XYZ file of C-alpha atoms in Angstrom:
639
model
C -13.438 28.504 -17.749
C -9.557 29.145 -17.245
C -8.006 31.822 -15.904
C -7.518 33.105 -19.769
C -11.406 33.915 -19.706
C -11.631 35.994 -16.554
C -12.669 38.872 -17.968
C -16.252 37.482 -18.719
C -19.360 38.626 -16.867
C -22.314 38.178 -15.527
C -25.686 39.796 -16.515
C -26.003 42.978 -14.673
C -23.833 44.760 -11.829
C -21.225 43.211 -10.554
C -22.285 41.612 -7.303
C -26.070 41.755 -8.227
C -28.328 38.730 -6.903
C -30.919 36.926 -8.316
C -34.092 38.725 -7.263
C -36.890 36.007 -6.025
C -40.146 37.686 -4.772
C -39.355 39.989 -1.558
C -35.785 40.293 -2.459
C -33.338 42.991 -2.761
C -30.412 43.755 -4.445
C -27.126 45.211 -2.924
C -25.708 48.565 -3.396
C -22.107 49.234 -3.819
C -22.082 52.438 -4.276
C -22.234 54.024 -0.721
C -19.709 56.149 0.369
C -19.149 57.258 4.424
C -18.558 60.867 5.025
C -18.318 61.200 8.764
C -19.727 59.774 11.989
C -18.684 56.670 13.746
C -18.153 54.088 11.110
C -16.291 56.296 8.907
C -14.217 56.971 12.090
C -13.614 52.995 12.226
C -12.713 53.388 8.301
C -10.440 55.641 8.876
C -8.943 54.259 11.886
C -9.042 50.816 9.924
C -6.767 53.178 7.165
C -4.374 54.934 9.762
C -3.997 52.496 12.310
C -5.069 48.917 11.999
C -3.711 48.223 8.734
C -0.231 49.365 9.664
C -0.512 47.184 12.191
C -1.860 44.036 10.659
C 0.889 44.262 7.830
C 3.513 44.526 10.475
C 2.301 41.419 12.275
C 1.972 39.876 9.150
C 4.830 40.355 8.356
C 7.070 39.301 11.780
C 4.634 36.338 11.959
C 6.217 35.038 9.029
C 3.149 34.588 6.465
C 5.246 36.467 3.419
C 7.877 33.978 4.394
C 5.679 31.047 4.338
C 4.979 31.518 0.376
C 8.475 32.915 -0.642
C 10.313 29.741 0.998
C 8.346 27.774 -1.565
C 10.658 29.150 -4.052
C 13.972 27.960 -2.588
C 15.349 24.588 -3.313
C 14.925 23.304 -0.110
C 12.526 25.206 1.589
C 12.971 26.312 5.137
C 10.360 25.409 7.755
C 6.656 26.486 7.721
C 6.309 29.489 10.708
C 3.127 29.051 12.580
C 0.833 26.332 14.234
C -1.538 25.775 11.292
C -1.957 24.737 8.006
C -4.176 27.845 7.234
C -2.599 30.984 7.616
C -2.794 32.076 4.118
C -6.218 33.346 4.986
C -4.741 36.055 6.634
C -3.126 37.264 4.239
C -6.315 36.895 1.824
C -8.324 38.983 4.328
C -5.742 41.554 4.683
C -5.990 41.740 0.951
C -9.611 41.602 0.747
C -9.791 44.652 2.621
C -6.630 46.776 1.526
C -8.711 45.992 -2.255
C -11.275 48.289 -1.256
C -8.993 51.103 0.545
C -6.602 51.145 -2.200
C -9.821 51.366 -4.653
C -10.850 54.560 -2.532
C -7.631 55.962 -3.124
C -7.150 56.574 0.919
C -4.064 54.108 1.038
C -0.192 55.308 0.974
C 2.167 53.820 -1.258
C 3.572 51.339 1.143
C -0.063 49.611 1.293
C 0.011 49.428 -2.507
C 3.560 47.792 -2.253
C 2.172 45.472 0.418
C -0.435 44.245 -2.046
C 1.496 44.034 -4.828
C 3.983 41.893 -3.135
C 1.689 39.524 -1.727
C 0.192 39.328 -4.831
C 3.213 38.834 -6.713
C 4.234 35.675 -4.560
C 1.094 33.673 -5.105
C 1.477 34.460 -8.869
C 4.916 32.585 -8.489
C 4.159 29.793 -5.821
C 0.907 28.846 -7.032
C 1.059 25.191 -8.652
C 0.792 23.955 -12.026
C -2.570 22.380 -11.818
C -3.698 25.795 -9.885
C -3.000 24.062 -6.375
C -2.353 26.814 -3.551
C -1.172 25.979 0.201
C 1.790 27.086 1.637
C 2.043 24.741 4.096
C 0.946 21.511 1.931
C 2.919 22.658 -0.577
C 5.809 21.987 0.840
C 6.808 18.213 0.117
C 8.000 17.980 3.740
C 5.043 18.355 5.166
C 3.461 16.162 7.399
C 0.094 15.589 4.834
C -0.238 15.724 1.776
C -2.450 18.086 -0.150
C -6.372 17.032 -0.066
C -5.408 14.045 2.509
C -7.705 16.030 5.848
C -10.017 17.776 4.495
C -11.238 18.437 8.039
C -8.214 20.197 9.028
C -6.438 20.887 6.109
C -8.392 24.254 5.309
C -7.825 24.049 1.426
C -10.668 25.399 0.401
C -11.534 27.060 3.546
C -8.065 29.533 2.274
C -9.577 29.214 -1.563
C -12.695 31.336 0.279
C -11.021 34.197 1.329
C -8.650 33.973 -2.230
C -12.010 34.320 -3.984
C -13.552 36.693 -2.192
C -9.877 39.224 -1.777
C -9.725 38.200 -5.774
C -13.431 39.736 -6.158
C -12.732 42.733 -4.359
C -9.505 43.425 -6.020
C -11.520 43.729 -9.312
C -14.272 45.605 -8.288
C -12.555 47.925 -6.169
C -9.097 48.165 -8.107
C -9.806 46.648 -11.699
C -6.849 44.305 -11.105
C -7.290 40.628 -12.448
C -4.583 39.406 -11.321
C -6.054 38.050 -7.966
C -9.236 36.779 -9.757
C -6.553 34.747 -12.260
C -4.879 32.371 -9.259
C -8.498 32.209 -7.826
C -9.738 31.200 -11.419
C -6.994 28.665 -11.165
C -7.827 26.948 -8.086
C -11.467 26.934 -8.340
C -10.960 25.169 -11.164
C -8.984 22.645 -9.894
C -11.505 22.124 -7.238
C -14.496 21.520 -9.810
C -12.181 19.049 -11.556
C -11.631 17.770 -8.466
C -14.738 17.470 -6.267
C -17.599 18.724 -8.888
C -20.427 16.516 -10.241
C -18.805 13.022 -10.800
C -15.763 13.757 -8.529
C -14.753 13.200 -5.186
C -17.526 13.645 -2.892
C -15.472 15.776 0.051
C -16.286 18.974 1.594
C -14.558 21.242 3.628
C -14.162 21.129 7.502
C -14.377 24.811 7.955
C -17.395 25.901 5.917
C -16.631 29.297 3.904
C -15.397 28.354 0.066
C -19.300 28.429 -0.234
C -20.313 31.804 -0.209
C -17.114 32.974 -2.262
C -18.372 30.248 -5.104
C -21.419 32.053 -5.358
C -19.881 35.158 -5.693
C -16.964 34.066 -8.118
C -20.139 32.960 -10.249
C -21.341 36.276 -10.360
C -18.544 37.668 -10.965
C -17.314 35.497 -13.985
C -20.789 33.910 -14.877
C -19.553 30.954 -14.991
C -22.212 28.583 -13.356
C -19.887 25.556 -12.709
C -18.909 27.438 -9.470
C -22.547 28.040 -8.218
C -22.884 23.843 -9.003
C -20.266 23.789 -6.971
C -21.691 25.624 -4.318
C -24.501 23.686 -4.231
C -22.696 20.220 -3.935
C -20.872 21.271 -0.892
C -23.811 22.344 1.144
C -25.647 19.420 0.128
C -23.175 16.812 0.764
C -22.723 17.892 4.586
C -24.235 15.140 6.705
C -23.821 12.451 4.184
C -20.210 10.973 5.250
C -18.426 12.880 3.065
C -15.153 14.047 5.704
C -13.735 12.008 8.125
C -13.662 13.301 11.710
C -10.875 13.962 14.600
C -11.024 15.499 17.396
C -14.039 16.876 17.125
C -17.541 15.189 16.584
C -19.291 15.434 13.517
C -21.399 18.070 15.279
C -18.685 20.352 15.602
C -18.622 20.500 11.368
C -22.470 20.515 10.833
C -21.935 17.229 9.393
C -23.661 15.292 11.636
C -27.205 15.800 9.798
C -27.804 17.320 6.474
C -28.235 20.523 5.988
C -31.753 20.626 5.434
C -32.137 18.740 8.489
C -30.717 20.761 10.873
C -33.157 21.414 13.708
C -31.066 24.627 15.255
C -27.643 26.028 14.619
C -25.096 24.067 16.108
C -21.362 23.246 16.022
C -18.153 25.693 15.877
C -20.301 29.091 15.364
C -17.909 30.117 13.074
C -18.392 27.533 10.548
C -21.993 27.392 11.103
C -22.685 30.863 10.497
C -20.360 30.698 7.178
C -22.127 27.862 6.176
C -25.493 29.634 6.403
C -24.071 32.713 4.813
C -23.498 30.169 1.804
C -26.412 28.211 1.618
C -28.688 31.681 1.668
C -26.367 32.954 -1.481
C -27.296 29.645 -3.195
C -30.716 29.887 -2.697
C -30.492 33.276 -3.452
C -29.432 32.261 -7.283
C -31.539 28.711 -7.321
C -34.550 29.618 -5.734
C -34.403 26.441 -3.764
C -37.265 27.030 -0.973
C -36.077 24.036 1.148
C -32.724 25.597 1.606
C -34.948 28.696 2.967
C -37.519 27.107 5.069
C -34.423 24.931 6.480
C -32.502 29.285 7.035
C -35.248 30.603 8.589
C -36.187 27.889 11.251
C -32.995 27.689 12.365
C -32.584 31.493 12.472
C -35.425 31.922 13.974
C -34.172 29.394 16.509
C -30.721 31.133 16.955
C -32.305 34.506 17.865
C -35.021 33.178 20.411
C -32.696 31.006 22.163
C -28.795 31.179 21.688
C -27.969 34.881 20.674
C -26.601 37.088 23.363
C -27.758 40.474 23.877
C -24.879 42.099 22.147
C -25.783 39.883 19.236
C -22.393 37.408 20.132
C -22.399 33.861 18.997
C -21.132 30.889 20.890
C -20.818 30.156 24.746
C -18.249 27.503 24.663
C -14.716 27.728 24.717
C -14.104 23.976 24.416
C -14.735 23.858 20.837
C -15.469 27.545 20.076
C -19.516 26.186 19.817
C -22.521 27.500 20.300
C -23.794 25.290 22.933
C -27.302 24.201 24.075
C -30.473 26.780 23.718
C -29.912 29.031 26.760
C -26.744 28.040 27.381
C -25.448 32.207 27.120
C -23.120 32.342 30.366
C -21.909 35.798 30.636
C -18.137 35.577 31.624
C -17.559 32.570 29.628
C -18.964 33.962 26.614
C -16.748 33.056 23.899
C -18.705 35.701 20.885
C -15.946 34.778 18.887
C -15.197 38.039 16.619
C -14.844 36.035 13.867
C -18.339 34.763 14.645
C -19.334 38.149 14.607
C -18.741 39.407 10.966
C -19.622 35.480 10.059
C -23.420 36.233 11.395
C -23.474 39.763 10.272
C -22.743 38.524 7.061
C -25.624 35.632 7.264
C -27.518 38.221 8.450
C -27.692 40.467 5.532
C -27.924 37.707 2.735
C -31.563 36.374 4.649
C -32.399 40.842 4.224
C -31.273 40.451 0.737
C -33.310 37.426 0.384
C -36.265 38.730 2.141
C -36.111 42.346 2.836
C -37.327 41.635 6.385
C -35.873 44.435 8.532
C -35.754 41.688 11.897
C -32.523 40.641 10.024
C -31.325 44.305 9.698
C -31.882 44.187 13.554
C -29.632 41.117 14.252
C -27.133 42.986 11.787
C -27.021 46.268 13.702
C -26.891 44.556 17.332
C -23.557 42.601 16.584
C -22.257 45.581 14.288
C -22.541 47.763 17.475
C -21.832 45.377 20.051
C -20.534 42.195 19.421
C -17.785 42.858 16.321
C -16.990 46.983 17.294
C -15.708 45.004 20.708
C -13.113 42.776 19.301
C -11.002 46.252 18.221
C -9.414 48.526 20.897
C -9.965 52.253 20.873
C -6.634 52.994 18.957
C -7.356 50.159 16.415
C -3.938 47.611 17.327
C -5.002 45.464 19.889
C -7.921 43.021 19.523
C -10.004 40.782 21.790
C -10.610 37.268 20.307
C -13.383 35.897 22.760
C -15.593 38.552 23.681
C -17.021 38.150 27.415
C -19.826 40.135 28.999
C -18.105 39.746 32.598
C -14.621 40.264 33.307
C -13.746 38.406 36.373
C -9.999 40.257 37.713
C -8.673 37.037 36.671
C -9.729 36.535 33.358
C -7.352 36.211 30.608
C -7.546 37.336 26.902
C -6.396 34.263 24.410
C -7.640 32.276 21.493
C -7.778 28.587 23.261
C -4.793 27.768 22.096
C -2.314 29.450 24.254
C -0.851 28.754 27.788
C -1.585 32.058 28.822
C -3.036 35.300 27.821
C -2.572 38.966 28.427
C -5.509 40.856 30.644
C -7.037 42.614 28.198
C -6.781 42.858 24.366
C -4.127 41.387 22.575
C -1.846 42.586 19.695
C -1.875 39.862 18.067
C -2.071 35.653 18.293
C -0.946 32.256 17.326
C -4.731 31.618 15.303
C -4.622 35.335 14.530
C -7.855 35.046 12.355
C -10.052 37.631 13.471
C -7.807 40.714 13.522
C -7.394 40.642 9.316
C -11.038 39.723 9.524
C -11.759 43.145 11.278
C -9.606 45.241 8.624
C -11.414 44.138 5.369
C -15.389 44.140 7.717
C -14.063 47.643 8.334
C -13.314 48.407 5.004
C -16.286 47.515 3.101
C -19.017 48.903 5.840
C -20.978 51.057 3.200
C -21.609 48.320 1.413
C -24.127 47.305 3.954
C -25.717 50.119 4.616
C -28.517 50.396 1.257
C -30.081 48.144 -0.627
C -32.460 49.338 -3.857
C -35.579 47.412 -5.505
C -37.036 48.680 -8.534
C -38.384 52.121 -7.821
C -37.505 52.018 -3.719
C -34.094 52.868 -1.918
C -34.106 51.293 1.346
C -32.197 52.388 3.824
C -30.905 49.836 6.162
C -28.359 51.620 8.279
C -27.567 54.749 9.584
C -24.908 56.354 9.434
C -23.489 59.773 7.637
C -23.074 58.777 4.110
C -23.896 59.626 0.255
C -25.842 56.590 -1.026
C -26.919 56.651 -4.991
C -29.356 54.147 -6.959
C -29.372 54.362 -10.787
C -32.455 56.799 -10.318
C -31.512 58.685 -6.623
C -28.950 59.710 -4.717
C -29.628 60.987 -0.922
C -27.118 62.178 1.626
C -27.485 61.316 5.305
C -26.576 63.687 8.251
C -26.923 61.782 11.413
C -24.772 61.117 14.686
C -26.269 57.659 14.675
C -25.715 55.823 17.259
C -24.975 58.395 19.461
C -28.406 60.025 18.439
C -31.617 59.373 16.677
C -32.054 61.853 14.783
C -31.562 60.849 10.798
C -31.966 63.754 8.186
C -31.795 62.495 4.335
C -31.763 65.411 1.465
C -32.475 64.525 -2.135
C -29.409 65.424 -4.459
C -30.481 63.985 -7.300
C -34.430 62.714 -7.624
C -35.535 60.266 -11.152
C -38.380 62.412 -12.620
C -41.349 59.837 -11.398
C -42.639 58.651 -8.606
C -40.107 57.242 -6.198
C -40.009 55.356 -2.906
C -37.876 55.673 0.039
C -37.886 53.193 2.816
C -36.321 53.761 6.090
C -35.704 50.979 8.700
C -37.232 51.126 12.291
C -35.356 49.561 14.456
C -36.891 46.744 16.888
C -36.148 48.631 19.904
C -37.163 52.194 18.845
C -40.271 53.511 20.180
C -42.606 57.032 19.357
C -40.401 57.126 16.481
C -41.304 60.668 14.101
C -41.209 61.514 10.581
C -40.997 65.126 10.272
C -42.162 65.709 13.575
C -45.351 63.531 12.620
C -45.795 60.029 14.724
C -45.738 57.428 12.581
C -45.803 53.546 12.624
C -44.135 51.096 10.843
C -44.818 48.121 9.007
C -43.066 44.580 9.302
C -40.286 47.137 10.296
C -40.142 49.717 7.418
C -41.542 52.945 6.709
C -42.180 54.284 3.456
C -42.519 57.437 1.482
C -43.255 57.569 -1.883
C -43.614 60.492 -4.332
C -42.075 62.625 -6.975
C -38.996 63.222 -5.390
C -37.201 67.180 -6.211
C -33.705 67.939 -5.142
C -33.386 69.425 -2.200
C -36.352 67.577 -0.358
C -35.788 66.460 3.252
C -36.661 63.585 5.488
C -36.203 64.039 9.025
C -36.557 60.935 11.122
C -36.369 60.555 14.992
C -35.497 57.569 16.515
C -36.262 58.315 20.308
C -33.260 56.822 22.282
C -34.626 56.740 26.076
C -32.182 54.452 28.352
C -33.718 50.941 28.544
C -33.215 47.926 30.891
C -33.218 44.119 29.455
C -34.193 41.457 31.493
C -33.529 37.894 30.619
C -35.471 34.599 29.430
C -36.269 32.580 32.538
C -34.372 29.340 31.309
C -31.524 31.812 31.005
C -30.269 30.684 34.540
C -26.731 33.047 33.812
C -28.527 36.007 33.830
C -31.562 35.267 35.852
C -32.621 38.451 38.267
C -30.485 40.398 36.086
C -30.557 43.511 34.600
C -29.113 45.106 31.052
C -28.942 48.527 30.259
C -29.207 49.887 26.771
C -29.603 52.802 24.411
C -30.423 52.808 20.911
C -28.696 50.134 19.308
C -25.385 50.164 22.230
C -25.230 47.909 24.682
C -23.545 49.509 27.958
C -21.608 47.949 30.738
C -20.110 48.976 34.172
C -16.524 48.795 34.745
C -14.876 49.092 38.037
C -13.729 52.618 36.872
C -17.369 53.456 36.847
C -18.156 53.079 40.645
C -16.874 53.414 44.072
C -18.042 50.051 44.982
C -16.974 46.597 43.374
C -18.632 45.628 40.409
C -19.859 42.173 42.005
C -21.847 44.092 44.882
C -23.426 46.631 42.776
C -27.535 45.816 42.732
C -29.412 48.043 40.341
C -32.962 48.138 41.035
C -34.755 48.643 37.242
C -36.751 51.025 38.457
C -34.126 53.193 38.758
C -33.732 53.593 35.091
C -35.908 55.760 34.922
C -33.947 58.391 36.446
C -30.987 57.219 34.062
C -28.938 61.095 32.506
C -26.697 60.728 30.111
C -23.327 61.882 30.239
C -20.069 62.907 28.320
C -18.074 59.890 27.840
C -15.347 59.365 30.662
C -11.542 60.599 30.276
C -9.649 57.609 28.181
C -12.773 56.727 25.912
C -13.991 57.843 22.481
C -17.776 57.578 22.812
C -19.562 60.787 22.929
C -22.269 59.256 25.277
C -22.584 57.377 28.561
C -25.333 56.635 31.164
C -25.567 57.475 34.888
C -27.300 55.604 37.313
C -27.514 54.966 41.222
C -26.943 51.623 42.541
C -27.361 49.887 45.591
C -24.512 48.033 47.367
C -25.657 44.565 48.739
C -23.937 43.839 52.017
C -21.394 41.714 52.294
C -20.781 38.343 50.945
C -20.660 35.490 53.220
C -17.500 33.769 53.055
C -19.650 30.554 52.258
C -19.457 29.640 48.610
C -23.000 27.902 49.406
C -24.248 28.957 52.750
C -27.244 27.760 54.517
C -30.605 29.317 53.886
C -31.542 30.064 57.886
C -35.687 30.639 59.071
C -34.647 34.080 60.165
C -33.351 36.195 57.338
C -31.106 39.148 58.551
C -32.391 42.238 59.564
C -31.331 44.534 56.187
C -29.707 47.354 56.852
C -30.106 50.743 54.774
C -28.556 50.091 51.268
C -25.308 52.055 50.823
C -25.735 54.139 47.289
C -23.315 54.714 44.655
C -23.316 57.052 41.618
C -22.389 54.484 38.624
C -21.290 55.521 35.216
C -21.971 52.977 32.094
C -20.035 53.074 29.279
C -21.050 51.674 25.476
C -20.271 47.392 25.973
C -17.483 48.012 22.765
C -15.252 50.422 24.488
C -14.996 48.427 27.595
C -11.471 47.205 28.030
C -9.507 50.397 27.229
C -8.269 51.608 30.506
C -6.896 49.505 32.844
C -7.874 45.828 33.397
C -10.240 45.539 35.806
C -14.211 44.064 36.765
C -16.969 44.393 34.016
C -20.285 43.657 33.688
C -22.823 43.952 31.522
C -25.998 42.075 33.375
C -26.069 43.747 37.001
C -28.565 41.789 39.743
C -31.912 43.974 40.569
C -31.928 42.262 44.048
């Protein structure tokens, strides 16, 4: 295929997967009308896009591509050889805002000239690198394909490239990424070069160019570059082969491991190519390790990776709570693994992992007013901690406006931007509704609205608009954690997760589902020595922390007795904060600390005196970190 023939497609929808038993297809066509994520979306439009295109912008990525058009180009701005990719988010997600018409003009012009510039910079032979273009570079292009990132930034081309045409009808994306990719078959598909990339992600955007164009040279492709990990294909620096899931091959991986970044990416991939091969050992080899991930190296708030070091995962239990690292890039990496293994499945425990980090772990990485970000996402702050990326000298106390490996931030803006598209999914004859959240959602055959102040509250109303003429079924997710959960003020139970109605749908029929949302404590795993004796406090799908704001006493002393849950009211959010809801508790104060870091333990304990008591207000664990920088805590000790 060359980028002449772009305009060919695929059977079906755009987007649509192959359908092996159990599995579900996508919707696209799910719009947001209110609530908390359209908030996000339209805090995404107002505020964070601005921003990101400013930052852009004085960061020097424009300026990176235009040099490339001088005679002697000036020097590349930045630290590393990938920053294109932030510009191919950014896209990626202004594609679907400028699609929804809720864009100004200067976003358009934004687009346009970004898109413009790669037209003109892009190689001959389809080549694309801004910084390896450059013939005074230190490598050449394809000479470290650990570090390089080529096709690592052909990923996020694809998938910005994609979007543009579904969202805007614009080719002219999907022609450079047409280009590329087919440099990169010539280059590394069957009878090439056997390389792969160091940063796992060109996968998943393969698969989807394929459906998009129907070519299947790029789902080969695919295929070749999950299979080759393991095998010697990339030569290693730095890091250990571990760090690049190359140290076994894929299907031999006993547990996710390595940068959580990559290895969540690469999952993502691998499920979208056995969701078009039907290859079972890529699945059995997806669910172990999943399986695996969730029992012993997810954090509460659904964050990914306890290591700084090498931005890894670490060993099973290894979840330390003020050195979590929970990259946010991690974050949409797993949310998007997440919902390819419901696509592949339908199994609603995915859904679960899905909502946890969408709530928790990714909503964190943004501040309130949408322009500052965090990049490692701790569930302590000790006063001294400092907000950076790993790469910097220093960092600022809370989140940051921007960074030298500013990767996440453009990842938020196009997450936020395409958030309906995860919240339905359709088999024949059955909507399924797999978030909630206040929205219009149509199949072919249905379309439903949603009223709901999910997650603030758990009650979920769904009226028929439009109903097929037969018989008709409507699924609606139960959450893990929701118990005594109602249908139309009926107690009802669910199975493997889901609950279903089926009839002859009329419009204007209703659904009303509670979700009960009593406050809940968490303890831990006993191998989990971080958070051993500790307690969690949550509510629906939020996590909630203390900040020093919250309480009279310090946040270290404060011991919260899970008993005391039980008498748990909730409360207004406090002044500074968005949320609608927060949780009130009484804690003890423990006495003193001795001045020992490791005193001895004596034959005569103490005589305890009565335990002061403090009022203590928790706040949702992603709005932490928008008042003033000071002590948080998620896990409080119960003695």
């Amino acid at each position: 295929m060359t980028s002449e023939q772009v305009t060919a497609r695929s059977g079906g929808r755009a987007g649509a997967v192959r359908t092996e038993a159990g599995a579900v297809a996508p919707l696209s066509s799910v719009r947001l009308t209110s609530g908390l994520l359209r908030h996000w979306q339209d805090r995404n439009v107002r505020s964070t896009i601005p921003h990101t295109i400013e930052q852009l912008r004085a960061a020097g990525n424009l300026d990176n591509l235009s040099r490339l058009l001088a005679e002697e180009p000036p020097p590349y701005r930045g630290r590393y050889p990938f920053l294109d990719t932030d510009l191919y988010k950014t896209l990626e997600g202004l594609a679907y805002e400028i699609g929804a018409g809720r864009t100004d003009a200067g976003v358009r012009e934004f687009f346009d000239e970004v898109v413009g510039l790669l037209e003109r910079v892009q190689a001959e032979d389809g080549y694309l690198n801004s910084f390896l273009q450059d013939a005074a570079a230190a490598k050449k292009p394809w000479e470290d394909l650990a570090w390089g990132h080529e096709l690592y930034n052909l990923g996020h081309l694809i998938q910005a490239a994609v979007a543009a045409r579904r969202r805007m009808g614009d080719d002219r994306l999907l022609a450079v990424a047409v280009r590329f990719a087919d440099l990169v078959v010539r280059r590394f598909g069957e009878g090439g070069e056997g390389g792969i990339c160091g940063h796992p992600e060109v996968e998943m955007a393969l698969v989807e160019l394929y459906r998009e164009t129907g070519n299947r040279d790029y789902l080969t492709q695919a295929r070749l570059f999950v299979d080759r990990r393991g095998h010697g294909n990339l030569r290693h620096s730095i890091f250990p082969p571990e760090y690049f899931q190359d140290h076994l091959p894929f299907r031999d991986l006993p547990t996710v491991t390595g940068h959580a970044v990559r290895m969540a990416y690469l999952a993502a991939g691998a499920t979208d190519v056995f969701l078009e091969t039907g290859d079972r050992t890529l699945f059995e080899t997806l669910d172990r390790i999943w399986d695996d991930m969730v029992a012993t190296k997810l954090y509460l708030t659904g964050g990914l990776g306890s290591r700084h070091s090498d931005e890894a995962i670490g060993d099973r239990y290894e979840l330390p709570s003020e050195r979590s690292y929970s990259e946010t890039c991690a974050a949409i990496a797993l949310m998007q693994w997440a919902w390819r293994m419901f696509l592949a499945t339908g199994g609603a425990k995915y859904l679960d992992v899905y909502e946890r980090v969408l709530f928790n772990a990714y909503a964190v990485g943004l501040s309130a007013d949408g322009t500052a970000f965090f990049y490692d996402n701790p569930l302590q702050r000790r006063p001294d901690h400092e907000q950076r990326s790993g790469a910097e000298t220093g960092g600022e106390a809370l989140r940051r406006p921007w960074f030298g490996c500013p990767c996440c931030p453009p990842n938020i803006v196009r997450w936020m931007a395409q958030l309906g598209d995860y919240v339905a999914a359709e088999r024949p004859d059955m909507l399924l509704v797999a978030q909630y959240a206040e929205a219009r959602i149509e199949t072919d055959a249905l379309a439903v609205s949603v009223t709901t102040d999910y997650p603030w509250d758990g009650d979920v109303r769904l009226t028929v608009e439009r109903a097929p003429g037969r018989p008709y079924a409507i699924s609606l997710r139960i959450p893990g954690w929701a118990r005594g959960v109602t249908l139309d003020g009926e107690p009802v139970t669910a199975e493997d997760g889901w609950l279903t109605v089926e009839r002859q749908w009329a419009q204007g029929d209703k659904l009303r589902l509670h979700l009960p949302m009593p406050v809940r404590g968490h303890a831990s795993h006993p191998y989990l020595d971080a958070t051993r004796g500790a307690v969690a406090v949550a509510r629906g799908p939020l996590v909630h922390c203390v900040e020093q704001q919250g309480t009279p006493a310090p946040v270290d002393d404060l011991v919260l007795p899970a008993d005391r849950l039980a008498a748990a009211e909730l409360a207004s959010a406090p002044e500074g904060l968005p949320g609608e809801v927060a949780i009130r508790v009484t804690a003890d104060v423990a006495p003193t600390a001795p001045p020992e870091l490791y005193p001895e333990i004596t034959e005569q304990p103490p005589v305890a005196e009565p335990p002061l008591t403090v009022p203590v207000t928790l706040v949702p664990y992603f709005l932490w970190g928008n008042r003033r920088a000071e002590a948080m805590r998620v896990w409080v000790r119960t003695r």
